[in-house]
Amino acid sequence: MKTVVRIRSIVCVLIVGLVMGAFVPPSSSAAQRGARLSVSPGKYVGGQRLTFQGNIGHPGKRRIHLQTNMGRPGDRWTDLPGSGAMTKANGSFRFTHRAPSMFGIRLRVVGGRAATGGFLSTAKSQDLTIRSVNDVAGVGSGQALAGRPFWIKVDTTPTLAHRPDLPPPAFPGRKLTLQKRVRGSHWSSVATTKTTRSGNGTFKVKVSHTGTVVYRVRQENWTANGNQIGWFPSFPTYVKVLAKRPARSTAPTRSSTSGSTAAKPAPTAGTALSSGPAARASGPGGTASGTNRWGAARWDFAWEFGESLGSRPYRGTVRRGWWADTSNGSGRVAKYNGGLMFDSQRGQAGRGDHGTTSATLHGNALKYGRWETKVRLKSPERNARDYRVRVELVPERARDYHCGAQNITVADFAAHGRNLTVGAKARKNNRKWSYTRSLASLNGSSAAFAIEVKKGHLTWFVNGRSIATLKNPAAVSDVPMTMRLSLVGSGQREMNRTQAIFDWQRGFSADRGRSVVSGHSLRRTSHVAGC
C-alpha cells in the first residue's frame, strides 16, 4: 500500500514539474537549456542583412521573433517589429533581419516562453575619408592648378585613431557620388564611380578657374542582397585652385581633409568624441509627449538601423518625410550610433571648426501641432567661441520663409553656456517675442525640447515641463511649419570643437492629449526684416 502511495506521489510530482516547466520564463536557465544562437557576418554596419541561426531549445514548430535590450539599468527585453519567423520541427531556425546600428544593444530570439541567450551587437559605423592629390611638382596636397587634372581619393573602410567602431566592411561596387558645394552651403552632384574590392574609389577632377572649391563624397544607398544601408557623406574637403605653379610648395587655404585654415595646425587623425553606449545616454526628466499624453507620433525618426537623412521615419501614423542637410563650413550631419550627429570637424581637437551645419525636415509639415527632440552635446574645447545649438520651426514652403521672419525658436543654447532662449517672430509689424532662462550645461548631458503650436498660443517644454507660453495669435503664422536643427557658427570664425547628437525627432497632432497654456511670459521686442 505504501508502495502505491509513493508511486502516486512521484507521478504527481512529475506532472506538477512538467506543468511548471511549461511556464518557466525565458530568462531562466531551464528555458535556455539546449537553446543556441549565432549571428553572421561577424563585421557589419546598421541596416546590413544579418542571418540569425540556432535552436529555440524546444522541439515543435512555433512562431519566433527577435527582442532587443539596450542594456541600461531598468531596460527590459522588447519585441522587434517585423522580425517574425517559424522554427522547424526540431526547434531549429534560420532567418534574416537588418542589423541595428546602436552600440551595445543585445538581441535574442524568443518563441512563446522559450528564448535563446542574448547576442551583443557590435555594429561598425559607416564613414569615409577623402583627400585631393595631384601630379604637379611644387603643388601641395589640397591644391591644384587651374585647367590641370587632379584626383580625389576615397576610402570607405578607414581605420582612424581612437575609433573602435571602425573600419566598416567593404561593399565592392557601391556607388560613390562626388558633390561640389554651391550657393554657399548646398551640394550639387558632379560625378559618380563605384568602390573597388577594397572599398576605395577615385575621381578625376579639373577646375578651369582659380579660387577655393569645396567637395564631399557620398557613398550611396546599398540595397544589394537584402541590405538596407542608407547613404553616408564625408566631411567637406577644400581645394585651392592656383593660376600657376608656386615657386615653392605652400599650404592650401583650407585643409584638404578638415576645412581648417592655412595658419592652423591640422587636427588629429579623426577621433570621434562620442562612441559606445554613452552616445545614447539619457539626461534627467521626461518628455512633453509622454507627460501630456499626446498619443502616437505622426512621425518618429529613431535612427535605430541603417537610415540616411533621406529615409522616411522609422515609425509613426504618417510615415513620410526626409531631411536635407547644408553646410557652409567644416561640419557635416550624418547618422551615428542611434542618433543624428552634427559634427564641427573630423579631428578630436585643434583649429579648423567653422561655419554652420543644418538639417531641415521636408514632406511632413503642419500648421498646428507638436514637435519634440532630444539632444546631447560633446565639446572638449573652451579656447574659442561656442557653437550654438538651435532647434527651430520654419516655414516649409520657400514662398513663406521671408528670410526667417516667421521662425519659431524651440531651443537655442551654447555648449558651455547656462542659458536657454526660446521665442517666435511675426512678419506683421516685425514683432518678436523671446524668453531666456537658466539651463544646466548639456556638455556631456542631454535634454528633451518640445513645443506646442495652436491657433491661439505657443508653449515651450524642457524635459516634459512647460517653461514658457505665448498667448498671442499673431505669433502663429498659419503656414505649414517644419523642424530645422542646426549647429550654428559665427560666420567662418574659429569655434570650439563640438558634436550635437540628436537622439530622435518626433511630430504629433495638436488635437490629442492635454493642451498646456501655462508657463513664463515672453518679452516683446522687434526684429529687422530680413528681406
XYZ file of C-alpha atoms in Angstrom:
531
model
C 0.000 0.000 0.000
C 2.826 2.357 0.900
C 4.482 1.499 -2.428
C 1.346 2.502 -4.357
C 1.144 5.796 -2.440
C 4.769 6.523 -3.160
C 4.267 5.817 -6.881
C 1.222 8.141 -6.966
C 3.204 10.839 -5.172
C 6.067 10.527 -7.610
C 3.670 10.736 -10.577
C 2.028 13.842 -9.087
C 5.409 15.495 -8.592
C 6.389 14.709 -12.182
C 3.116 16.118 -13.525
C 3.497 19.311 -11.468
C 7.068 19.607 -12.651
C 6.034 19.291 -16.274
C 3.290 21.883 -15.874
C 5.569 24.323 -14.082
C 8.270 23.748 -16.689
C 5.885 24.877 -19.408
C 5.645 28.288 -17.708
C 9.325 28.887 -16.995
C 10.122 32.468 -18.077
C 12.543 32.924 -20.997
C 15.270 34.338 -18.766
C 15.522 31.200 -16.584
C 18.272 28.655 -17.039
C 15.711 25.928 -17.777
C 14.387 27.833 -20.782
C 17.927 28.340 -22.079
C 18.823 24.636 -21.934
C 19.552 23.473 -25.476
C 18.894 26.914 -26.965
C 21.600 28.491 -29.087
C 22.028 31.494 -31.374
C 24.694 32.515 -33.872
C 24.735 35.683 -35.977
C 26.632 36.294 -39.205
C 28.529 38.031 -40.686
C 30.803 38.995 -37.820
C 31.517 42.518 -39.124
C 28.558 44.642 -40.223
C 27.005 48.114 -40.180
C 23.489 49.224 -39.288
C 20.960 48.123 -41.891
C 23.105 45.267 -43.180
C 21.359 41.912 -43.591
C 22.208 39.578 -40.714
C 21.484 35.852 -40.569
C 20.166 34.519 -37.249
C 20.634 30.769 -36.887
C 20.236 28.343 -33.986
C 17.674 26.458 -31.940
C 14.975 27.738 -29.607
C 15.638 24.875 -27.192
C 12.256 23.134 -27.559
C 11.008 20.799 -30.307
C 7.968 21.593 -32.383
C 7.148 24.269 -34.915
C 6.464 27.651 -33.344
C 6.410 31.331 -34.205
C 9.562 33.170 -33.114
C 10.787 36.753 -33.264
C 13.642 38.983 -32.154
C 13.780 41.001 -28.952
C 16.160 43.830 -28.097
C 17.577 45.231 -24.862
C 19.554 48.479 -24.674
C 21.451 47.223 -21.618
C 20.820 50.294 -19.454
C 19.642 49.997 -15.843
C 15.931 49.211 -15.855
C 15.765 48.306 -19.547
C 13.650 45.301 -20.496
C 13.533 42.996 -23.463
C 11.160 44.406 -26.078
C 9.797 42.859 -29.266
C 11.365 43.946 -32.563
C 8.560 44.535 -35.089
C 8.816 42.751 -38.402
C 11.217 40.074 -37.206
C 8.889 37.037 -37.207
C 9.868 33.547 -38.423
C 8.990 29.879 -37.828
C 11.113 27.132 -36.325
C 11.408 23.679 -37.832
C 10.011 20.628 -36.054
C 13.254 20.140 -34.125
C 13.217 23.757 -32.870
C 15.925 24.989 -35.234
C 15.627 28.259 -37.128
C 17.360 30.370 -39.740
C 16.128 33.808 -40.820
C 17.450 37.242 -41.721
C 16.859 40.741 -40.398
C 18.602 44.102 -40.766
C 21.249 44.926 -38.191
C 20.673 47.593 -35.536
C 23.130 50.477 -35.595
C 23.205 51.273 -31.864
C 26.298 50.318 -29.886
C 25.911 47.830 -27.022
C 22.406 46.611 -27.849
C 21.564 42.963 -27.147
C 19.425 40.683 -29.325
C 17.781 37.329 -28.666
C 15.251 35.018 -30.324
C 12.004 34.343 -28.448
C 9.171 31.899 -29.095
C 6.368 31.664 -26.545
C 8.044 31.059 -23.156
C 11.330 29.928 -24.713
C 14.295 32.103 -25.613
C 17.900 31.875 -26.685
C 20.696 33.615 -24.876
C 21.464 37.232 -25.739
C 23.795 38.322 -28.539
C 25.729 41.570 -28.007
C 25.580 43.610 -31.207
C 28.787 45.468 -32.047
C 27.872 47.192 -35.290
C 30.575 49.149 -37.072
C 29.951 52.726 -38.174
C 29.734 53.926 -41.738
C 32.404 56.504 -42.525
C 34.688 57.550 -45.339
C 37.747 59.743 -45.758
C 38.692 61.713 -48.859
C 41.799 63.609 -49.946
C 42.884 65.506 -53.034
C 46.183 64.747 -54.786
C 47.878 65.981 -57.969
C 50.926 65.149 -60.085
C 52.302 68.675 -60.447
C 55.685 69.259 -58.829
C 55.610 72.012 -56.234
C 51.830 71.927 -55.813
C 50.956 70.671 -52.363
C 48.190 68.448 -51.050
C 44.862 70.238 -51.112
C 45.966 72.355 -54.078
C 45.528 72.138 -57.837
C 46.382 74.130 -60.951
C 43.587 75.700 -62.969
C 42.963 73.620 -66.075
C 45.099 70.703 -64.870
C 43.525 67.457 -63.602
C 43.786 66.310 -60.004
C 42.334 63.333 -58.172
C 40.080 62.880 -55.156
C 40.857 59.607 -53.394
C 38.137 57.915 -51.327
C 38.446 55.266 -48.604
C 35.149 53.822 -47.335
C 36.867 51.454 -44.863
C 39.099 53.855 -42.911
C 40.966 52.944 -39.746
C 41.216 56.027 -37.520
C 42.773 56.616 -34.127
C 40.529 56.060 -31.110
C 37.677 54.772 -33.291
C 36.923 51.180 -32.236
C 33.745 51.397 -34.329
C 35.915 51.472 -37.487
C 36.676 50.120 -40.037
C 33.348 49.054 -41.538
C 33.253 46.207 -44.065
C 33.827 46.944 -47.744
C 30.937 46.818 -50.209
C 32.526 46.363 -53.667
C 30.522 48.038 -56.410
C 28.819 50.562 -54.135
C 28.093 53.843 -55.900
C 30.089 56.911 -54.865
C 28.934 60.419 -55.774
C 31.276 63.408 -55.874
C 29.476 66.587 -54.836
C 30.578 70.215 -55.081
C 29.442 72.959 -52.713
C 27.236 75.538 -54.457
C 25.323 78.604 -53.313
C 27.477 78.756 -50.201
C 26.050 75.758 -48.344
C 24.304 73.297 -50.698
C 25.700 70.292 -52.541
C 25.483 69.538 -56.268
C 26.457 66.149 -57.740
C 29.177 66.299 -60.402
C 30.443 62.727 -60.948
C 29.975 59.098 -59.900
C 32.101 55.983 -59.617
C 31.982 52.648 -57.783
C 34.048 51.188 -54.983
C 36.740 48.609 -55.630
C 37.003 45.270 -53.851
C 38.847 47.027 -51.008
C 36.227 49.792 -50.724
C 38.270 52.541 -52.388
C 37.366 54.949 -55.176
C 38.926 57.701 -57.291
C 37.559 60.772 -59.088
C 39.459 62.694 -61.757
C 38.635 66.401 -61.482
C 39.593 69.541 -63.390
C 38.701 73.134 -62.461
C 39.208 75.898 -65.013
C 39.051 78.896 -62.665
C 41.133 79.911 -59.663
C 39.882 80.093 -56.089
C 38.786 77.619 -53.440
C 36.355 74.829 -54.274
C 34.782 72.504 -51.718
C 33.895 68.847 -52.299
C 32.431 65.932 -50.442
C 31.700 62.314 -51.404
C 28.535 60.353 -50.642
C 28.523 56.582 -50.566
C 25.016 55.899 -51.797
C 22.255 53.562 -50.618
C 23.299 49.911 -50.643
C 20.375 47.514 -51.098
C 22.048 44.562 -52.836
C 21.434 41.096 -51.345
C 18.727 42.290 -48.965
C 20.777 45.039 -47.284
C 19.084 48.292 -46.262
C 22.086 50.584 -45.753
C 21.482 54.295 -46.296
C 23.786 56.820 -47.929
C 26.545 58.460 -45.905
C 28.584 61.647 -46.579
C 32.214 62.559 -45.998
C 33.351 65.742 -44.313
C 33.885 68.706 -46.672
C 37.282 68.881 -48.378
C 38.738 72.216 -49.515
C 40.906 72.500 -52.648
C 42.749 75.716 -53.509
C 42.987 76.152 -57.293
C 46.057 78.163 -58.349
C 46.670 80.085 -61.578
C 50.235 78.785 -61.859
C 52.672 76.596 -60.022
C 54.093 78.423 -56.975
C 57.821 78.985 -56.572
C 57.743 76.613 -53.621
C 55.069 74.497 -52.035
C 52.643 76.460 -49.885
C 49.843 75.339 -47.609
C 46.300 75.460 -49.013
C 43.746 77.969 -47.838
C 41.785 75.132 -46.271
C 42.988 71.738 -45.150
C 42.268 69.059 -47.759
C 40.555 66.905 -45.158
C 39.190 69.036 -42.356
C 38.357 72.502 -43.643
C 40.871 74.257 -41.366
C 42.644 77.438 -42.417
C 46.242 77.518 -43.585
C 47.514 79.182 -40.426
C 46.011 76.493 -38.245
C 47.693 73.179 -37.452
C 45.892 70.141 -38.800
C 43.634 68.301 -36.355
C 44.311 64.803 -35.166
C 43.577 61.731 -37.235
C 39.832 61.693 -36.774
C 38.779 60.781 -33.279
C 35.081 60.555 -32.609
C 34.124 62.428 -29.479
C 31.226 60.057 -28.903
C 31.371 56.292 -29.073
C 29.766 53.411 -27.263
C 26.506 53.387 -25.315
C 27.172 56.839 -23.835
C 26.174 58.384 -27.137
C 22.566 57.441 -26.329
C 22.680 58.283 -22.629
C 19.591 59.934 -21.234
C 19.523 63.028 -19.105
C 17.100 63.778 -16.269
C 13.400 64.333 -16.824
C 10.783 63.006 -19.201
C 9.148 64.136 -22.410
C 6.290 66.533 -23.091
C 4.622 63.955 -25.327
C 4.598 61.404 -22.524
C 3.655 63.786 -19.730
C 0.749 65.283 -21.656
C -0.347 62.109 -23.467
C -0.033 63.434 -26.983
C -0.655 59.934 -28.316
C 1.041 58.139 -31.178
C 3.575 60.183 -33.098
C 2.750 61.225 -36.658
C 6.399 60.609 -37.407
C 9.310 59.354 -35.319
C 12.882 59.421 -36.610
C 14.581 56.964 -34.248
C 17.799 56.278 -36.261
C 17.968 52.679 -34.998
C 19.055 50.833 -38.144
C 20.710 51.836 -41.425
C 18.806 55.036 -42.143
C 20.206 58.005 -44.018
C 18.908 61.562 -43.998
C 16.801 60.539 -46.988
C 14.996 57.730 -45.151
C 11.388 58.029 -44.044
C 10.543 57.851 -40.290
C 11.119 54.549 -38.518
C 7.588 54.610 -37.095
C 4.506 56.829 -36.967
C 0.946 57.237 -38.189
C 2.131 59.379 -41.135
C 5.399 57.773 -42.175
C 6.667 60.257 -44.702
C 9.352 62.920 -44.816
C 13.114 63.202 -45.211
C 15.945 65.503 -44.107
C 18.017 67.846 -46.303
C 21.435 68.926 -44.998
C 23.512 72.033 -45.659
C 26.971 73.157 -44.548
C 28.909 76.337 -45.284
C 31.975 75.341 -43.253
C 33.875 72.356 -41.913
C 30.958 70.399 -40.438
C 28.689 67.579 -41.528
C 25.481 65.942 -40.319
C 25.189 62.155 -40.576
C 23.747 59.101 -38.877
C 25.914 57.831 -35.992
C 25.185 55.117 -33.421
C 21.461 55.628 -32.726
C 21.133 59.310 -33.499
C 21.700 62.154 -35.938
C 25.097 63.745 -35.261
C 26.137 67.291 -36.138
C 29.938 67.358 -36.114
C 32.024 70.518 -36.471
C 35.049 68.741 -37.986
C 36.821 65.408 -38.268
C 39.503 65.836 -35.599
C 39.322 65.378 -31.852
C 40.600 68.894 -31.168
C 42.615 71.738 -32.688
C 41.879 74.551 -35.084
C 39.542 74.120 -38.029
C 35.952 74.353 -36.732
C 33.944 76.958 -38.623
C 30.635 77.602 -40.361
C 27.089 76.392 -39.796
C 25.668 72.902 -40.397
C 21.897 72.335 -40.614
C 19.302 69.680 -41.428
C 15.685 70.501 -42.324
C 12.746 68.085 -42.411
C 10.763 68.033 -45.653
C 7.485 66.364 -46.567
C 5.638 66.289 -43.221
C 4.806 69.863 -42.245
C 1.917 71.064 -40.029
C 0.239 74.416 -39.476
C -0.579 73.404 -35.897
C 0.943 70.564 -33.931
C 3.639 69.472 -31.504
C 7.309 68.805 -32.165
C 9.897 67.239 -29.843
C 13.553 66.169 -29.962
C 16.271 65.025 -27.567
C 19.844 66.312 -27.841
C 23.144 65.956 -26.028
C 26.490 67.682 -26.547
C 30.189 66.897 -26.510
C 32.622 69.824 -26.623
C 36.176 69.330 -25.278
C 37.427 72.851 -26.137
C 36.909 76.203 -24.420
C 39.528 78.446 -26.026
C 37.347 79.833 -28.848
C 33.707 80.731 -29.416
C 30.955 78.260 -28.588
C 28.729 76.927 -31.313
C 25.043 77.477 -30.695
C 22.708 74.521 -30.940
C 19.422 75.663 -32.404
C 16.096 73.829 -32.782
C 13.563 75.757 -34.856
C 10.257 75.556 -36.642
C 10.493 77.194 -40.070
C 8.009 77.505 -42.940
C 8.430 74.510 -45.238
C 7.496 76.343 -48.441
C 10.105 78.741 -49.787
C 7.461 81.359 -50.575
C 6.532 81.531 -46.869
C 10.066 81.836 -45.494
C 10.667 85.596 -45.852
C 14.254 85.284 -44.570
C 13.194 83.815 -41.241
C 10.577 86.444 -40.379
C 8.127 83.758 -39.173
C 10.526 81.319 -37.486
C 9.857 79.837 -34.055
C 12.834 79.075 -31.808
C 12.191 75.865 -29.885
C 15.613 75.945 -28.175
C 18.822 77.956 -28.572
C 21.825 77.350 -26.302
C 25.626 77.066 -26.264
C 27.738 74.035 -25.423
C 29.317 75.573 -22.328
C 26.598 78.107 -21.627
C 23.915 78.009 -18.972
C 21.146 79.908 -20.720
C 18.323 78.663 -22.907
C 16.442 81.008 -25.236
C 13.051 80.339 -26.831
C 10.932 82.644 -28.937
C 8.901 83.459 -32.022
C 8.733 86.037 -34.799
C 5.797 87.579 -36.640
C 6.151 89.040 -40.099
C 3.482 91.672 -39.492
C 4.986 94.764 -37.825
C 8.279 92.824 -37.380
C 7.252 91.665 -33.920
C 9.424 89.329 -31.887
C 8.929 87.521 -28.561
C 11.648 85.826 -26.523
C 12.380 84.337 -23.131
C 15.740 83.316 -21.659
C 16.145 81.119 -18.604
C 18.949 79.242 -16.919
C 19.761 75.730 -18.100
C 22.387 73.332 -16.797
C 25.146 72.802 -19.349
C 24.362 69.957 -21.744
C 28.044 69.285 -22.412
C 28.063 65.552 -21.669
C 24.373 65.507 -20.777
C 21.058 65.633 -22.618
C 17.623 67.232 -22.579
C 14.331 66.924 -24.460
C 12.906 70.103 -26.030
C 9.350 70.427 -27.318
C 6.830 72.973 -28.499
C 3.053 73.028 -28.867
C 1.645 75.275 -31.607
C -2.071 76.007 -31.640
C -4.010 78.798 -33.266
C -4.148 80.883 -30.094
C -0.916 80.029 -28.266
C 2.578 78.552 -28.260
C 4.022 76.619 -25.300
C 7.632 75.516 -24.846
C 8.806 72.483 -22.832
C 12.074 71.151 -21.381
C 12.176 67.529 -20.193
C 8.386 67.353 -20.205
C 7.709 70.526 -18.210
C 6.307 73.733 -19.673
C 8.671 76.680 -19.281
C 7.001 79.433 -21.337
C 3.706 80.261 -23.035
C 2.797 82.942 -25.556
C -0.941 83.597 -25.830
C -0.929 85.725 -28.945
C -2.447 84.522 -32.248
C -0.147 86.928 -34.118
C 2.827 84.693 -33.249
C 1.266 81.770 -35.135
C 1.933 82.199 -38.848
C -0.801 79.793 -40.062
C 1.562 78.332 -42.696
C 2.926 74.764 -42.760
C 5.907 74.601 -40.391
C 8.696 72.047 -40.177
C 11.652 71.269 -37.926
C 15.180 72.549 -38.559
C 18.208 71.502 -36.483
C 21.457 73.462 -36.600
C 24.963 73.726 -35.220
C 25.424 77.470 -35.673
C 28.851 79.039 -36.029
C 29.874 82.685 -36.076
C 30.460 83.166 -39.777
C 33.784 81.498 -40.631
C 35.418 82.322 -37.286
C 37.177 79.614 -35.296
C 34.807 77.774 -32.945
C 35.131 75.235 -30.139
C 35.153 71.622 -31.326
C 31.558 70.361 -30.862
C 29.265 67.459 -31.543
C 25.492 67.724 -31.131
C 23.787 64.332 -31.112
C 20.029 64.421 -31.705
C 18.782 61.087 -30.393
C 15.329 61.280 -32.031
C 12.819 63.698 -33.566
C 9.025 63.351 -33.326
C 5.929 65.169 -34.514
C 2.429 64.982 -33.024
C -1.070 66.118 -33.856
C -2.393 69.173 -31.995
C -5.807 67.651 -31.240
C -4.869 64.839 -28.848
C -3.865 64.776 -25.217
C -3.576 67.690 -22.831
C -3.016 71.192 -24.146
C -0.779 73.346 -21.911
C -1.194 77.124 -21.661
C 0.875 77.785 -18.550
C 4.448 78.990 -18.410
C 6.591 82.096 -18.167
C 5.550 85.008 -20.355
C 7.771 86.219 -23.209
C 9.211 89.677 -23.746
C 8.045 91.516 -26.848
C 10.543 93.431 -28.999
C 11.022 93.917 -32.728
C 13.303 92.376 -35.336
C 14.824 93.728 -38.511
C 13.062 92.421 -41.601
C 15.405 90.065 -43.409
C 14.110 90.608 -46.946
